[in-house]
PDB file of C-alpha atoms and ligand atoms in Angstrom:
ATOM      1  CA  MET A   1       4.099  26.250 -16.213  1.00 43.00           C
ATOM      2  CA  ALA A   2       3.754  22.890 -17.981  1.00 49.00           C
ATOM      3  CA  LYS A   3       7.546  22.664 -18.057  1.00 51.00           C
ATOM      4  CA  GLU A   4       7.738  23.312 -14.287  1.00 51.00           C
ATOM      5  CA  THR A   5       5.189  20.575 -13.626  1.00 51.00           C
ATOM      6  CA  ALA A   6       7.144  18.143 -15.803  1.00 52.00           C
ATOM      7  CA  VAL A   7      10.360  18.957 -13.940  1.00 50.00           C
ATOM      8  CA  SER A   8       8.715  18.539 -10.532  1.00 56.00           C
ATOM      9  CA  THR A   9       7.161  15.197 -11.589  1.00 59.00           C
ATOM     10  CA  ALA A  10      10.559  14.046 -12.855  1.00 57.00           C
ATOM     11  CA  ASN A  11      12.068  14.924  -9.458  1.00 63.00           C
ATOM     12  CA  GLU A  12       9.402  12.971  -7.578  1.00 70.00           C
ATOM     13  CA  THR A  13       9.814   9.910  -9.803  1.00 69.00           C
ATOM     14  CA  ALA A  14      13.598   9.836  -9.239  1.00 70.00           C
ATOM     15  CA  ARG A  15      13.360  10.014  -5.460  1.00 79.00           C
ATOM     16  CA  ASN A  16      13.714   7.133  -3.008  1.00 86.00           C
ATOM     17  CA  ILE A  17      10.523   7.027  -0.967  1.00 91.00           C
ATOM     18  CA  GLY A  18      11.003   3.564   0.565  1.00 91.00           C
ATOM     19  CA  PRO A  19       8.154   1.229   1.504  1.00 95.00           C
ATOM     20  CA  VAL A  20       4.735   2.812   1.966  1.00 97.00           C
ATOM     21  CA  ILE A  21       2.192   0.651   3.777  1.00 98.00           C
ATOM     22  CA  LEU A  22      -1.458   1.616   3.385  1.00 98.00           C
ATOM     23  CA  LEU A  23      -3.433   0.228   6.269  1.00 98.00           C
ATOM     24  CA  GLY A  24      -7.186   0.413   6.492  1.00 97.00           C
ATOM     25  CA  PRO A  25     -10.407  -1.575   6.423  1.00 97.00           C
ATOM     26  CA  PRO A  26     -12.031  -2.839   3.227  1.00 97.00           C
ATOM     27  CA  GLY A  27     -13.269   0.170   1.282  1.00 96.00           C
ATOM     28  CA  ALA A  28     -11.015   2.678   3.050  1.00 97.00           C
ATOM     29  CA  GLY A  29      -9.519   3.737  -0.292  1.00 97.00           C
ATOM     30  CA  LYS A  30      -6.207   1.835  -0.286  1.00 98.00           C
ATOM     31  CA  GLY A  31      -6.478   0.964  -3.979  1.00 95.00           C
ATOM     32  CA  THR A  32      -7.693   4.430  -4.962  1.00 95.00           C
ATOM     33  CA  GLN A  33      -4.881   6.179  -3.115  1.00 98.00           C
ATOM     34  CA  SER A  34      -2.257   3.675  -4.287  1.00 97.00           C
ATOM     35  CA  LYS A  35      -2.935   4.734  -7.857  1.00 95.00           C
ATOM     36  CA  GLN A  36      -2.342   8.400  -6.954  1.00 96.00           C
ATOM     37  CA  ILE A  37       0.965   7.479  -5.291  1.00 97.00           C
ATOM     38  CA  VAL A  38       2.021   5.441  -8.338  1.00 96.00           C
ATOM     39  CA  ASP A  39       1.322   8.418 -10.604  1.00 95.00           C
ATOM     40  CA  ARG A  40       3.247  10.896  -8.481  1.00 96.00           C
ATOM     41  CA  TYR A  41       6.262   8.899  -7.321  1.00 95.00           C
ATOM     42  CA  GLY A  42       6.564   6.197  -9.969  1.00 94.00           C
ATOM     43  CA  VAL A  43       6.823   3.314  -7.503  1.00 95.00           C
ATOM     44  CA  PRO A  44       4.764   0.137  -7.950  1.00 96.00           C
ATOM     45  CA  GLN A  45       1.523  -0.729  -6.164  1.00 97.00           C
ATOM     46  CA  ILE A  46       1.602  -4.200  -4.661  1.00 98.00           C
ATOM     47  CA  SER A  47      -1.959  -5.199  -3.883  1.00 97.00           C
ATOM     48  CA  THR A  48      -2.142  -8.638  -2.298  1.00 98.00           C
ATOM     49  CA  GLY A  49      -5.858  -8.741  -3.148  1.00 97.00           C
ATOM     50  CA  ASP A  50      -5.024  -8.187  -6.847  1.00 95.00           C
ATOM     51  CA  LEU A  51      -2.223 -10.768  -6.722  1.00 97.00           C
ATOM     52  CA  LEU A  52      -4.603 -13.307  -5.204  1.00 97.00           C
ATOM     53  CA  ARG A  53      -7.398 -12.505  -7.677  1.00 95.00           C
ATOM     54  CA  ASP A  54      -4.884 -13.027 -10.475  1.00 95.00           C
ATOM     55  CA  HIS A  55      -4.021 -16.478  -9.069  1.00 97.00           C
ATOM     56  CA  VAL A  56      -7.720 -17.291  -8.798  1.00 96.00           C
ATOM     57  CA  ALA A  57      -8.307 -16.203 -12.421  1.00 95.00           C
ATOM     58  CA  ARG A  58      -5.358 -18.319 -13.643  1.00 97.00           C
ATOM     59  CA  GLY A  59      -6.487 -21.323 -11.573  1.00 97.00           C
ATOM     60  CA  THR A  60      -3.077 -21.832  -9.922  1.00 97.00           C
ATOM     61  CA  GLU A  61      -2.700 -24.061  -6.851  1.00 96.00           C
ATOM     62  CA  LEU A  62      -2.668 -20.965  -4.634  1.00 96.00           C
ATOM     63  CA  GLY A  63      -5.676 -19.554  -6.498  1.00 97.00           C
ATOM     64  CA  LEU A  64      -7.652 -22.732  -5.962  1.00 96.00           C
ATOM     65  CA  GLU A  65      -6.920 -22.628  -2.221  1.00 96.00           C
ATOM     66  CA  ALA A  66      -7.610 -18.899  -1.891  1.00 97.00           C
ATOM     67  CA  LYS A  67     -10.821 -18.760  -3.935  1.00 96.00           C
ATOM     68  CA  ALA A  68     -13.261 -20.168  -1.363  1.00 96.00           C
ATOM     69  CA  ILE A  69     -11.585 -18.304   1.512  1.00 97.00           C
ATOM     70  CA  MET A  70     -11.875 -14.965  -0.288  1.00 97.00           C
ATOM     71  CA  ALA A  71     -15.459 -15.683  -1.269  1.00 95.00           C
ATOM     72  CA  ARG A  72     -16.285 -16.055   2.438  1.00 96.00           C
ATOM     73  CA  GLY A  73     -14.552 -12.751   3.240  1.00 97.00           C
ATOM     74  CA  GLU A  74     -11.910 -14.419   5.411  1.00 97.00           C
ATOM     75  CA  LEU A  75      -8.171 -13.925   5.318  1.00 98.00           C
ATOM     76  CA  VAL A  76      -5.971 -16.286   3.344  1.00 98.00           C
ATOM     77  CA  PRO A  77      -3.575 -18.071   5.775  1.00 98.00           C
ATOM     78  CA  ASP A  78      -0.343 -16.185   6.457  1.00 98.00           C
ATOM     79  CA  GLY A  79       1.837 -19.017   5.179  1.00 96.00           C
ATOM     80  CA  LEU A  80       0.276 -18.777   1.724  1.00 97.00           C
ATOM     81  CA  MET A  81       0.914 -15.034   1.523  1.00 98.00           C
ATOM     82  CA  TYR A  82       4.647 -14.908   2.181  1.00 97.00           C
ATOM     83  CA  GLY A  83       5.770 -16.519  -1.055  1.00 96.00           C
ATOM     84  CA  ILE A  84       3.809 -14.215  -3.361  1.00 97.00           C
ATOM     85  CA  VAL A  85       4.796 -11.084  -1.461  1.00 97.00           C
ATOM     86  CA  ALA A  86       8.478 -12.075  -1.273  1.00 96.00           C
ATOM     87  CA  SER A  87       8.763 -12.768  -4.980  1.00 95.00           C
ATOM     88  CA  ARG A  88       7.045  -9.484  -5.874  1.00 96.00           C
ATOM     89  CA  LEU A  89       9.265  -7.446  -3.528  1.00 95.00           C
ATOM     90  CA  ARG A  90      12.376  -8.960  -5.096  1.00 93.00           C
ATOM     91  CA  GLU A  91      11.518  -7.465  -8.485  1.00 93.00           C
ATOM     92  CA  ALA A  92      13.733  -4.655  -9.731  1.00 91.00           C
ATOM     93  CA  ASP A  93      11.018  -1.994  -9.817  1.00 93.00           C
ATOM     94  CA  CYS A  94      10.827  -2.004  -5.991  1.00 92.00           C
ATOM     95  CA  GLN A  95      14.306  -0.474  -5.565  1.00 87.00           C
ATOM     96  CA  ARG A  96      13.182   3.130  -4.878  1.00 88.00           C
ATOM     97  CA  GLY A  97      10.159   2.088  -2.898  1.00 92.00           C
ATOM     98  CA  PHE A  98       6.790   0.414  -3.253  1.00 95.00           C
ATOM     99  CA  ILE A  99       3.257   0.641  -1.944  1.00 97.00           C
ATOM    100  CA  LEU A 100       1.835  -2.250   0.005  1.00 98.00           C
ATOM    101  CA  ASP A 101      -1.936  -2.264  -0.393  1.00 98.00           C
ATOM    102  CA  GLY A 102      -3.549  -4.953   1.771  1.00 97.00           C
ATOM    103  CA  PHE A 103      -0.369  -6.331   3.348  1.00 98.00           C
ATOM    104  CA  PRO A 104       0.426  -6.842   6.212  1.00 98.00           C
ATOM    105  CA  ARG A 105      -2.991  -7.817   7.481  1.00 98.00           C
ATOM    106  CA  THR A 106      -2.065  -9.750  10.616  1.00 98.00           C
ATOM    107  CA  ALA A 107       0.514  -9.048  13.313  1.00 97.00           C
ATOM    108  CA  ALA A 108       2.393 -12.155  12.130  1.00 98.00           C
ATOM    109  CA  GLN A 109       2.554 -10.739   8.577  1.00 98.00           C
ATOM    110  CA  ALA A 110       3.898  -7.454   9.975  1.00 97.00           C
ATOM    111  CA  GLY A 111       6.677  -9.266  11.844  1.00 97.00           C
ATOM    112  CA  TRP A 112       7.485 -11.318   8.752  1.00 97.00           C
ATOM    113  CA  LEU A 113       7.683  -8.149   6.634  1.00 97.00           C
ATOM    114  CA  ASP A 114      10.112  -6.446   9.023  1.00 95.00           C
ATOM    115  CA  ALA A 115      12.387  -9.477   8.955  1.00 95.00           C
ATOM    116  CA  PHE A 116      12.145  -9.726   5.159  1.00 95.00           C
ATOM    117  CA  LEU A 117      12.918  -6.055   4.571  1.00 93.00           C
ATOM    118  CA  LYS A 118      15.882  -6.166   6.880  1.00 90.00           C
ATOM    119  CA  LYS A 119      17.391  -9.341   5.485  1.00 89.00           C
ATOM    120  CA  GLU A 120      16.575  -9.194   1.819  1.00 83.00           C
ATOM    121  CA  ILE A 121      16.159  -5.569   0.873  1.00 71.00           C
ATOM    122  CA  PHE A 122      18.003  -3.147   3.123  1.00 66.00           C
ATOM    123  CA  ASP A 123      21.018  -5.206   4.120  1.00 67.00           C
ATOM    124  CA  LYS A 124      21.702  -6.210   0.534  1.00 67.00           C
ATOM    125  CA  ARG A 125      21.504  -2.811  -1.153  1.00 58.00           C
ATOM    126  CA  PRO A 126      24.779  -1.086  -1.948  1.00 56.00           C
ATOM    127  CA  ASP A 127      25.683   2.144  -0.159  1.00 51.00           C
ATOM    128  CA  LYS A 128      25.140   4.885  -2.708  1.00 50.00           C
ATOM    129  CA  ARG A 129      26.053   7.803  -0.472  1.00 47.00           C
ATOM    130  CA  PRO A 130      28.396  10.167  -2.266  1.00 48.00           C
ATOM    131  CA  ASP A 131      30.249  11.070   0.926  1.00 48.00           C
ATOM    132  CA  LYS A 132      31.573   7.854   2.466  1.00 44.00           C
ATOM    133  CA  ARG A 133      34.046   8.928   5.101  1.00 45.00           C
ATOM    134  CA  PRO A 134      36.599   6.269   6.016  1.00 43.00           C
ATOM    135  CA  ASP A 135      36.149   6.611   9.773  1.00 43.00           C
ATOM    136  CA  LYS A 136      34.630   4.159  12.226  1.00 43.00           C
ATOM    137  CA  ARG A 137      31.386   6.099  12.530  1.00 42.00           C
ATOM    138  CA  SER A 138      30.939   5.872   8.781  1.00 41.00           C
ATOM    139  CA  GLU A 139      31.517   2.111   8.783  1.00 39.00           C
ATOM    140  CA  GLU A 140      28.876   1.697  11.460  1.00 38.00           C
ATOM    141  CA  LYS A 141      26.471   3.779   9.424  1.00 38.00           C
ATOM    142  CA  SER A 142      27.032   1.830   6.263  1.00 37.00           C
ATOM    143  CA  ASP A 143      25.487  -1.224   7.962  1.00 36.00           C
ATOM    144  CA  ASP A 144      22.295   0.778   7.745  1.00 37.00           C
ATOM    145  CA  SER A 145      23.236   2.197   4.355  1.00 33.00           C
ATOM    146  CA  ALA A 146      20.163   2.102   2.171  1.00 43.00           C
ATOM    147  CA  LYS A 147      17.793   1.755   5.086  1.00 61.00           C
ATOM    148  CA  CYS A 148      14.578   3.642   4.639  1.00 81.00           C
ATOM    149  CA  PRO A 149      12.073   2.211   7.088  1.00 86.00           C
ATOM    150  CA  PRO A 150       8.445   1.818   6.050  1.00 93.00           C
ATOM    151  CA  VAL A 151       5.985   4.587   6.631  1.00 95.00           C
ATOM    152  CA  VAL A 152       2.617   3.182   7.667  1.00 97.00           C
ATOM    153  CA  ILE A 153      -0.379   5.290   6.723  1.00 98.00           C
ATOM    154  CA  GLN A 154      -3.617   4.355   8.420  1.00 98.00           C
ATOM    155  CA  LEU A 155      -6.771   5.393   6.558  1.00 98.00           C
ATOM    156  CA  LEU A 156      -9.556   6.205   9.018  1.00 97.00           C
ATOM    157  CA  VAL A 157     -13.113   5.989   7.663  1.00 97.00           C
ATOM    158  CA  ASP A 158     -16.511   5.852   9.320  1.00 95.00           C
ATOM    159  CA  TYR A 159     -18.281   2.444   9.177  1.00 93.00           C
ATOM    160  CA  THR A 160     -21.391   3.653   7.313  1.00 94.00           C
ATOM    161  CA  GLN A 161     -19.210   5.347   4.712  1.00 95.00           C
ATOM    162  CA  LEU A 162     -17.290   2.079   4.245  1.00 96.00           C
ATOM    163  CA  LEU A 163     -20.510   0.226   3.469  1.00 95.00           C
ATOM    164  CA  LEU A 164     -21.466   2.800   0.826  1.00 95.00           C
ATOM    165  CA  ARG A 165     -18.007   2.660  -0.713  1.00 96.00           C
ATOM    166  CA  LEU A 166     -18.025  -1.135  -0.941  1.00 96.00           C
ATOM    167  CA  THR A 167     -21.575  -1.627  -2.162  1.00 95.00           C
ATOM    168  CA  GLY A 168     -21.131   1.199  -4.701  1.00 96.00           C
ATOM    169  CA  ARG A 169     -17.733   0.123  -6.051  1.00 96.00           C
ATOM    170  CA  ARG A 170     -17.371  -0.697  -9.745  1.00 96.00           C
ATOM    171  CA  SER A 171     -14.132  -1.380 -11.599  1.00 95.00           C
ATOM    172  CA  CYS A 172     -13.046  -1.501 -15.195  1.00 96.00           C
ATOM    173  CA  PRO A 173     -11.773  -4.953 -16.222  1.00 94.00           C
ATOM    174  CA  THR A 174      -9.639  -3.391 -18.975  1.00 95.00           C
ATOM    175  CA  CYS A 175      -7.823  -0.411 -17.411  1.00 94.00           C
ATOM    176  CA  GLY A 176      -8.463  -1.093 -13.711  1.00 90.00           C
ATOM    177  CA  ARG A 177     -10.003   2.330 -13.061  1.00 93.00           C
ATOM    178  CA  LEU A 178     -12.207   2.428  -9.969  1.00 93.00           C
ATOM    179  CA  TYR A 179     -15.635   4.055  -9.782  1.00 95.00           C
ATOM    180  CA  ASN A 180     -18.331   4.377  -7.199  1.00 95.00           C
ATOM    181  CA  ILE A 181     -21.965   4.756  -8.115  1.00 95.00           C
ATOM    182  CA  HIS A 182     -22.481   7.036  -5.075  1.00 94.00           C
ATOM    183  CA  PHE A 183     -19.303   9.129  -5.142  1.00 93.00           C
ATOM    184  CA  GLN A 184     -17.461   8.816  -8.472  1.00 93.00           C
ATOM    185  CA  PRO A 185     -20.016   7.547 -11.008  1.00 96.00           C
ATOM    186  CA  PRO A 186     -18.986   6.926 -14.605  1.00 97.00           C
ATOM    187  CA  LEU A 187     -20.261   9.408 -17.218  1.00 97.00           C
ATOM    188  CA  VAL A 188     -22.387   6.659 -18.774  1.00 97.00           C
ATOM    189  CA  ASP A 189     -24.036   4.143 -16.438  1.00 95.00           C
ATOM    190  CA  GLU A 190     -21.934   1.002 -15.887  1.00 94.00           C
ATOM    191  CA  LEU A 191     -19.395   1.879 -18.637  1.00 97.00           C
ATOM    192  CA  CYS A 192     -15.758   2.928 -18.199  1.00 97.00           C
ATOM    193  CA  ASP A 193     -15.073   6.574 -19.121  1.00 97.00           C
ATOM    194  CA  VAL A 194     -11.660   5.649 -20.519  1.00 96.00           C
ATOM    195  CA  ASP A 195     -12.321   2.635 -22.743  1.00 96.00           C
ATOM    196  CA  GLY A 196     -16.066   1.991 -22.639  1.00 97.00           C
ATOM    197  CA  SER A 197     -15.723  -1.480 -21.031  1.00 97.00           C
ATOM    198  CA  LYS A 198     -18.636  -2.775 -18.986  1.00 97.00           C
ATOM    199  CA  LEU A 199     -17.860  -2.159 -15.326  1.00 97.00           C
ATOM    200  CA  LEU A 200     -17.658  -5.072 -12.899  1.00 96.00           C
ATOM    201  CA  ILE A 201     -18.813  -5.615  -9.313  1.00 95.00           C
ATOM    202  CA  ARG A 202     -16.291  -7.566  -7.222  1.00 93.00           C
ATOM    203  CA  ASP A 203     -17.498 -10.992  -6.032  1.00 90.00           C
ATOM    204  CA  ASP A 204     -16.758 -10.134  -2.406  1.00 94.00           C
ATOM    205  CA  ASP A 205     -18.658  -6.818  -2.511  1.00 95.00           C
ATOM    206  CA  ARG A 206     -21.941  -8.587  -1.694  1.00 91.00           C
ATOM    207  CA  GLU A 207     -23.400  -7.433   1.613  1.00 89.00           C
ATOM    208  CA  GLU A 208     -23.052 -10.746   3.487  1.00 89.00           C
ATOM    209  CA  VAL A 209     -19.381 -11.028   2.479  1.00 95.00           C
ATOM    210  CA  ILE A 210     -18.682  -7.378   3.288  1.00 96.00           C
ATOM    211  CA  THR A 211     -19.810  -8.039   6.875  1.00 94.00           C
ATOM    212  CA  SER A 212     -17.288 -10.842   7.358  1.00 96.00           C
ATOM    213  CA  ARG A 213     -14.497  -8.850   5.654  1.00 97.00           C
ATOM    214  CA  LEU A 214     -15.079  -5.987   8.074  1.00 96.00           C
ATOM    215  CA  ALA A 215     -15.180  -8.454  10.989  1.00 96.00           C
ATOM    216  CA  ALA A 216     -11.873 -10.000   9.846  1.00 97.00           C
ATOM    217  CA  TYR A 217     -10.397  -6.516   9.770  1.00 97.00           C
ATOM    218  CA  GLU A 218     -11.504  -5.789  13.345  1.00 96.00           C
ATOM    219  CA  THR A 219     -10.158  -8.997  14.828  1.00 97.00           C
ATOM    220  CA  GLN A 220      -7.082  -9.731  12.711  1.00 97.00           C
ATOM    221  CA  THR A 221      -5.900  -6.476  11.135  1.00 97.00           C
ATOM    222  CA  ARG A 222      -6.430  -3.943  13.940  1.00 95.00           C
ATOM    223  CA  PRO A 223      -3.483  -5.483  15.846  1.00 96.00           C
ATOM    224  CA  VAL A 224      -1.295  -4.484  12.880  1.00 98.00           C
ATOM    225  CA  ALA A 225      -2.002  -0.833  13.694  1.00 97.00           C
ATOM    226  CA  ASP A 226      -0.983  -1.513  17.308  1.00 96.00           C
ATOM    227  CA  TYR A 227       2.198  -3.192  16.090  1.00 96.00           C
ATOM    228  CA  TYR A 228       3.282  -0.136  14.089  1.00 96.00           C
ATOM    229  CA  ARG A 229       2.042   2.321  16.695  1.00 95.00           C
ATOM    230  CA  ALA A 230       4.370   0.671  19.207  1.00 95.00           C
ATOM    231  CA  GLN A 231       7.210   1.273  16.712  1.00 92.00           C
ATOM    232  CA  ARG A 232       6.089   4.920  16.341  1.00 91.00           C
ATOM    233  CA  ARG A 233       5.694   4.327  12.642  1.00 93.00           C
ATOM    234  CA  LEU A 234       1.912   4.725  12.314  1.00 96.00           C
ATOM    235  CA  ILE A 235       0.494   7.934  10.862  1.00 97.00           C
ATOM    236  CA  ALA A 236      -3.275   8.254  10.719  1.00 97.00           C
ATOM    237  CA  VAL A 237      -5.028  10.318   8.072  1.00 98.00           C
ATOM    238  CA  ASN A 238      -8.676  11.282   7.880  1.00 98.00           C
ATOM    239  CA  ALA A 239      -9.768   9.255   4.845  1.00 98.00           C
ATOM    240  CA  ASP A 240     -13.399  10.223   5.305  1.00 97.00           C
ATOM    241  CA  ARG A 241     -12.805  13.134   2.948  1.00 96.00           C
ATOM    242  CA  PRO A 242     -13.039  13.500  -0.857  1.00 95.00           C
ATOM    243  CA  VAL A 243     -10.365  11.550  -2.760  1.00 96.00           C
ATOM    244  CA  ASP A 244      -8.197  14.593  -3.607  1.00 97.00           C
ATOM    245  CA  GLU A 245      -8.084  15.770   0.000  1.00 98.00           C
ATOM    246  CA  VAL A 246      -7.034  12.340   1.216  1.00 98.00           C
ATOM    247  CA  THR A 247      -4.376  12.224  -1.502  1.00 98.00           C
ATOM    248  CA  ALA A 248      -2.983  15.590  -0.419  1.00 98.00           C
ATOM    249  CA  GLN A 249      -2.665  14.375   3.178  1.00 98.00           C
ATOM    250  CA  ILE A 250      -0.896  11.196   2.032  1.00 98.00           C
ATOM    251  CA  PHE A 251       1.549  13.061  -0.215  1.00 97.00           C
ATOM    252  CA  GLY A 252       2.405  15.303   2.734  1.00 97.00           C
ATOM    253  CA  VAL A 253       3.166  12.261   4.908  1.00 97.00           C
ATOM    254  CA  ILE A 254       5.299  10.598   2.205  1.00 95.00           C
ATOM    255  CA  ASP A 255       7.217  13.797   1.421  1.00 94.00           C
ATOM    256  CA  ARG A 256       8.044  14.425   5.062  1.00 93.00           C
ATOM    257  CA  HIS A 257       9.037  10.804   5.591  1.00 92.00           C
ATOM    258  CA  SER A 258      11.241  10.584   2.519  1.00 87.00           C
ATOM    259  CA  GLN A 259      12.958  13.893   3.306  1.00 85.00           C
ATOM    260  CA  ASN A 260      13.666  12.890   6.894  1.00 84.00           C
ATOM    261  CA  GLU A 261      14.392   9.192   6.638  1.00 78.00           C
ATOM    262  CA  CYS A 262      15.117   8.225   3.026  1.00 76.00           C
ATOM    263  CA  ASP A 263      17.389  11.023   1.881  1.00 65.00           C
ATOM    264  CA  PRO A 264      20.862   9.500   1.437  1.00 59.00           C
ATOM    265  CA  MET A 265      22.446  12.794   2.546  1.00 62.00           C
ATOM    266  CA  ASN A 266      20.481  12.933   5.758  1.00 57.00           C
ATOM    267  CA  ASP A 267      22.565  10.609   7.904  1.00 45.00           C
ATOM    268  CA  GLU A 268      21.462  11.826  11.315  1.00 43.00           C
ATOM    269  CA  ALA A 269      17.776  11.295  10.597  1.00 40.00           C
ATOM    270  CA  ARG A 270      18.331   7.887   9.063  1.00 41.00           C
ATOM    271  CA  ILE A 271      20.508   6.296  11.705  1.00 33.00           C
ATOM    272  CA  LYS A 272      18.483   5.415  14.763  1.00 35.00           C
TER     273      LYS A 272
HETATM  274  P1  AP5 B   1      -8.281  -6.681  -0.983  1.00 66.24           P
HETATM  275  O1  AP5 B   1      -8.408  -6.724  -2.445  1.00 66.24           O
HETATM  276  O2  AP5 B   1      -7.030  -6.161  -0.379  1.00 66.24           O
HETATM  277  O3  AP5 B   1      -9.546  -5.917  -0.432  1.00 66.24           O
HETATM  278  P2  AP5 B   1      -9.796  -5.019   0.865  1.00 66.24           P
HETATM  279  O4  AP5 B   1      -8.695  -4.833   1.832  1.00 66.24           O
HETATM  280  O5  AP5 B   1     -11.031  -5.606   1.419  1.00 66.24           O
HETATM  281  O6  AP5 B   1      -9.876  -3.610   0.339  1.00 66.24           O
HETATM  282  P3  AP5 B   1     -10.711  -3.131  -0.866  1.00 66.24           P
HETATM  283  O7  AP5 B   1      -9.987  -3.383  -2.142  1.00 66.24           O
HETATM  284  O8  AP5 B   1     -12.116  -3.657  -0.763  1.00 66.24           O
HETATM  285  O9  AP5 B   1     -10.838  -1.589  -0.532  1.00 66.24           O
HETATM  286  P4  AP5 B   1      -9.811  -0.413  -0.710  1.00 66.24           P
HETATM  287  O10 AP5 B   1      -9.403   0.068   0.636  1.00 66.24           O
HETATM  288  O11 AP5 B   1      -8.733  -0.733  -1.699  1.00 66.24           O
HETATM  289  O12 AP5 B   1     -10.795   0.677  -1.305  1.00 66.24           O
HETATM  290  P5  AP5 B   1     -10.932   1.216  -2.815  1.00 66.24           P
HETATM  291  O13 AP5 B   1      -9.832   2.163  -3.109  1.00 66.24           O
HETATM  292  O14 AP5 B   1     -11.179   0.093  -3.758  1.00 66.24           O
HETATM  293  O15 AP5 B   1      -8.488  -8.139  -0.368  1.00 66.24           O
HETATM  294  C1  AP5 B   1      -9.509  -8.995  -0.824  1.00 66.24           C
HETATM  295  C2  AP5 B   1      -9.389 -10.346  -0.131  1.00 66.24           C
HETATM  296  O16 AP5 B   1      -8.106 -10.952  -0.439  1.00 66.24           O
HETATM  297  C3  AP5 B   1      -9.408 -10.304   1.411  1.00 66.24           C
HETATM  298  O17 AP5 B   1     -10.738 -10.309   1.899  1.00 66.24           O
HETATM  299  C4  AP5 B   1      -8.652 -11.590   1.754  1.00 66.24           C
HETATM  300  O18 AP5 B   1      -9.466 -12.720   1.606  1.00 66.24           O
HETATM  301  C5  AP5 B   1      -7.575 -11.641   0.680  1.00 66.24           C
HETATM  302  N1  AP5 B   1      -6.320 -10.984   1.088  1.00 66.24           N
HETATM  303  C6  AP5 B   1      -5.758  -9.863   0.532  1.00 66.24           C
HETATM  304  N2  AP5 B   1      -4.621  -9.541   1.147  1.00 66.24           N
HETATM  305  C7  AP5 B   1      -4.426 -10.468   2.119  1.00 66.24           C
HETATM  306  C8  AP5 B   1      -3.426 -10.659   3.107  1.00 66.24           C
HETATM  307  N3  AP5 B   1      -2.406  -9.812   3.237  1.00 66.24           N
HETATM  308  N4  AP5 B   1      -3.558 -11.706   3.964  1.00 66.24           N
HETATM  309  C9  AP5 B   1      -4.597 -12.556   3.872  1.00 66.24           C
HETATM  310  N5  AP5 B   1      -5.592 -12.432   2.949  1.00 66.24           N
HETATM  311  C10 AP5 B   1      -5.498 -11.405   2.089  1.00 66.24           C
HETATM  312  O19 AP5 B   1     -12.260   2.086  -2.663  1.00 66.24           O
HETATM  313  C11 AP5 B   1     -13.515   1.469  -2.423  1.00 66.24           C
HETATM  314  C12 AP5 B   1     -14.614   2.305  -3.118  1.00 66.24           C
HETATM  315  O20 AP5 B   1     -14.676   3.575  -2.471  1.00 66.24           O
HETATM  316  C13 AP5 B   1     -14.365   2.578  -4.603  1.00 66.24           C
HETATM  317  O21 AP5 B   1     -15.599   2.553  -5.261  1.00 66.24           O
HETATM  318  C14 AP5 B   1     -13.784   3.983  -4.621  1.00 66.24           C
HETATM  319  O22 AP5 B   1     -14.095   4.640  -5.826  1.00 66.24           O
HETATM  320  C15 AP5 B   1     -14.471   4.625  -3.423  1.00 66.24           C
HETATM  321  N6  AP5 B   1     -13.634   5.618  -2.728  1.00 66.24           N
HETATM  322  C16 AP5 B   1     -12.327   5.530  -2.427  1.00 66.24           C
HETATM  323  N7  AP5 B   1     -11.909   6.628  -1.772  1.00 66.24           N
HETATM  324  C17 AP5 B   1     -12.996   7.426  -1.645  1.00 66.24           C
HETATM  325  C18 AP5 B   1     -13.206   8.716  -1.054  1.00 66.24           C
HETATM  326  N8  AP5 B   1     -12.223   9.406  -0.438  1.00 66.24           N
HETATM  327  N9  AP5 B   1     -14.455   9.237  -1.087  1.00 66.24           N
HETATM  328  C19 AP5 B   1     -15.464   8.566  -1.698  1.00 66.24           C
HETATM  329  N10 AP5 B   1     -15.309   7.350  -2.298  1.00 66.24           N
HETATM  330  C20 AP5 B   1     -14.103   6.795  -2.258  1.00 66.24           C
END
């Protein structure tokens, strides 16, 4: 049994799943679910919030600009986001796919991402298909060779539940594990189960900041859902369920997507 599980995990972590975009309001569970996806498929989580917090902690130029904006619960300007996302997506570990957690967050960011993926990721990757037929149809297809379009998973959660998730969130500064005093409390109050570190409350999880983060989501990030819905790329899941149930729904979406659109043998599904 253990051997079977190891084999199935090895299969999942060798598979191309392409870009996975987790879309949802603050507290929807993007970070929590990203970690489950990382464990199962072995692709990296790219959290723009974490990247920005890292810049803030290191006191970089970007960090200094972003710090006050984040503290108010507003979005960092689009132009400041593109550079950090582009350089992260160019790293080698993104080849089989990656999870975008917190990006795109405006319609402009979504348009930028499409252009970036087309120009810098898909068009540049070599065609690894084993069966490259030397006919015209095949040449046309190879323009789209490694194309695996993003799957956009929208996490739907009730507003009151979001407030509980955000006000109750705690995180471990050492291993990054997330807790929630209401839903997933640590075994010992305020201490990480894994390494015993004192758990932290995020600066922007204060009630007055939460309100403006949720408002920013409504006005600036909802149009991102419309953008992907128009492309028929948006798949909504009920994220108002226990973590494991949400994870199972997400794995189902990713598995179906990667079998239909990312399998290098599945030409007909891939070429649109
Ligand atoms: P960011 O760090 O991305 O924060 P966010 O989008 O507000 O999302 P959160 O991290 O708060 O929530 P989450 O959905 O990851 O939920 P989590 O899994 O932690 O962004 C922070 C700031 O950076 C932004 O405000 C902005 O200023 C800036 N920024 C970032 N990206 C940007 C961009 N692209 N453009 C411009 N600015 C940008 O879960 C929350 C809690 O709920 C946890 O305690 C967890 O344990 C619990 N929980 C999770 N799932 C469940 C469940 N199913 N049941 C019960 N509890 C659950």
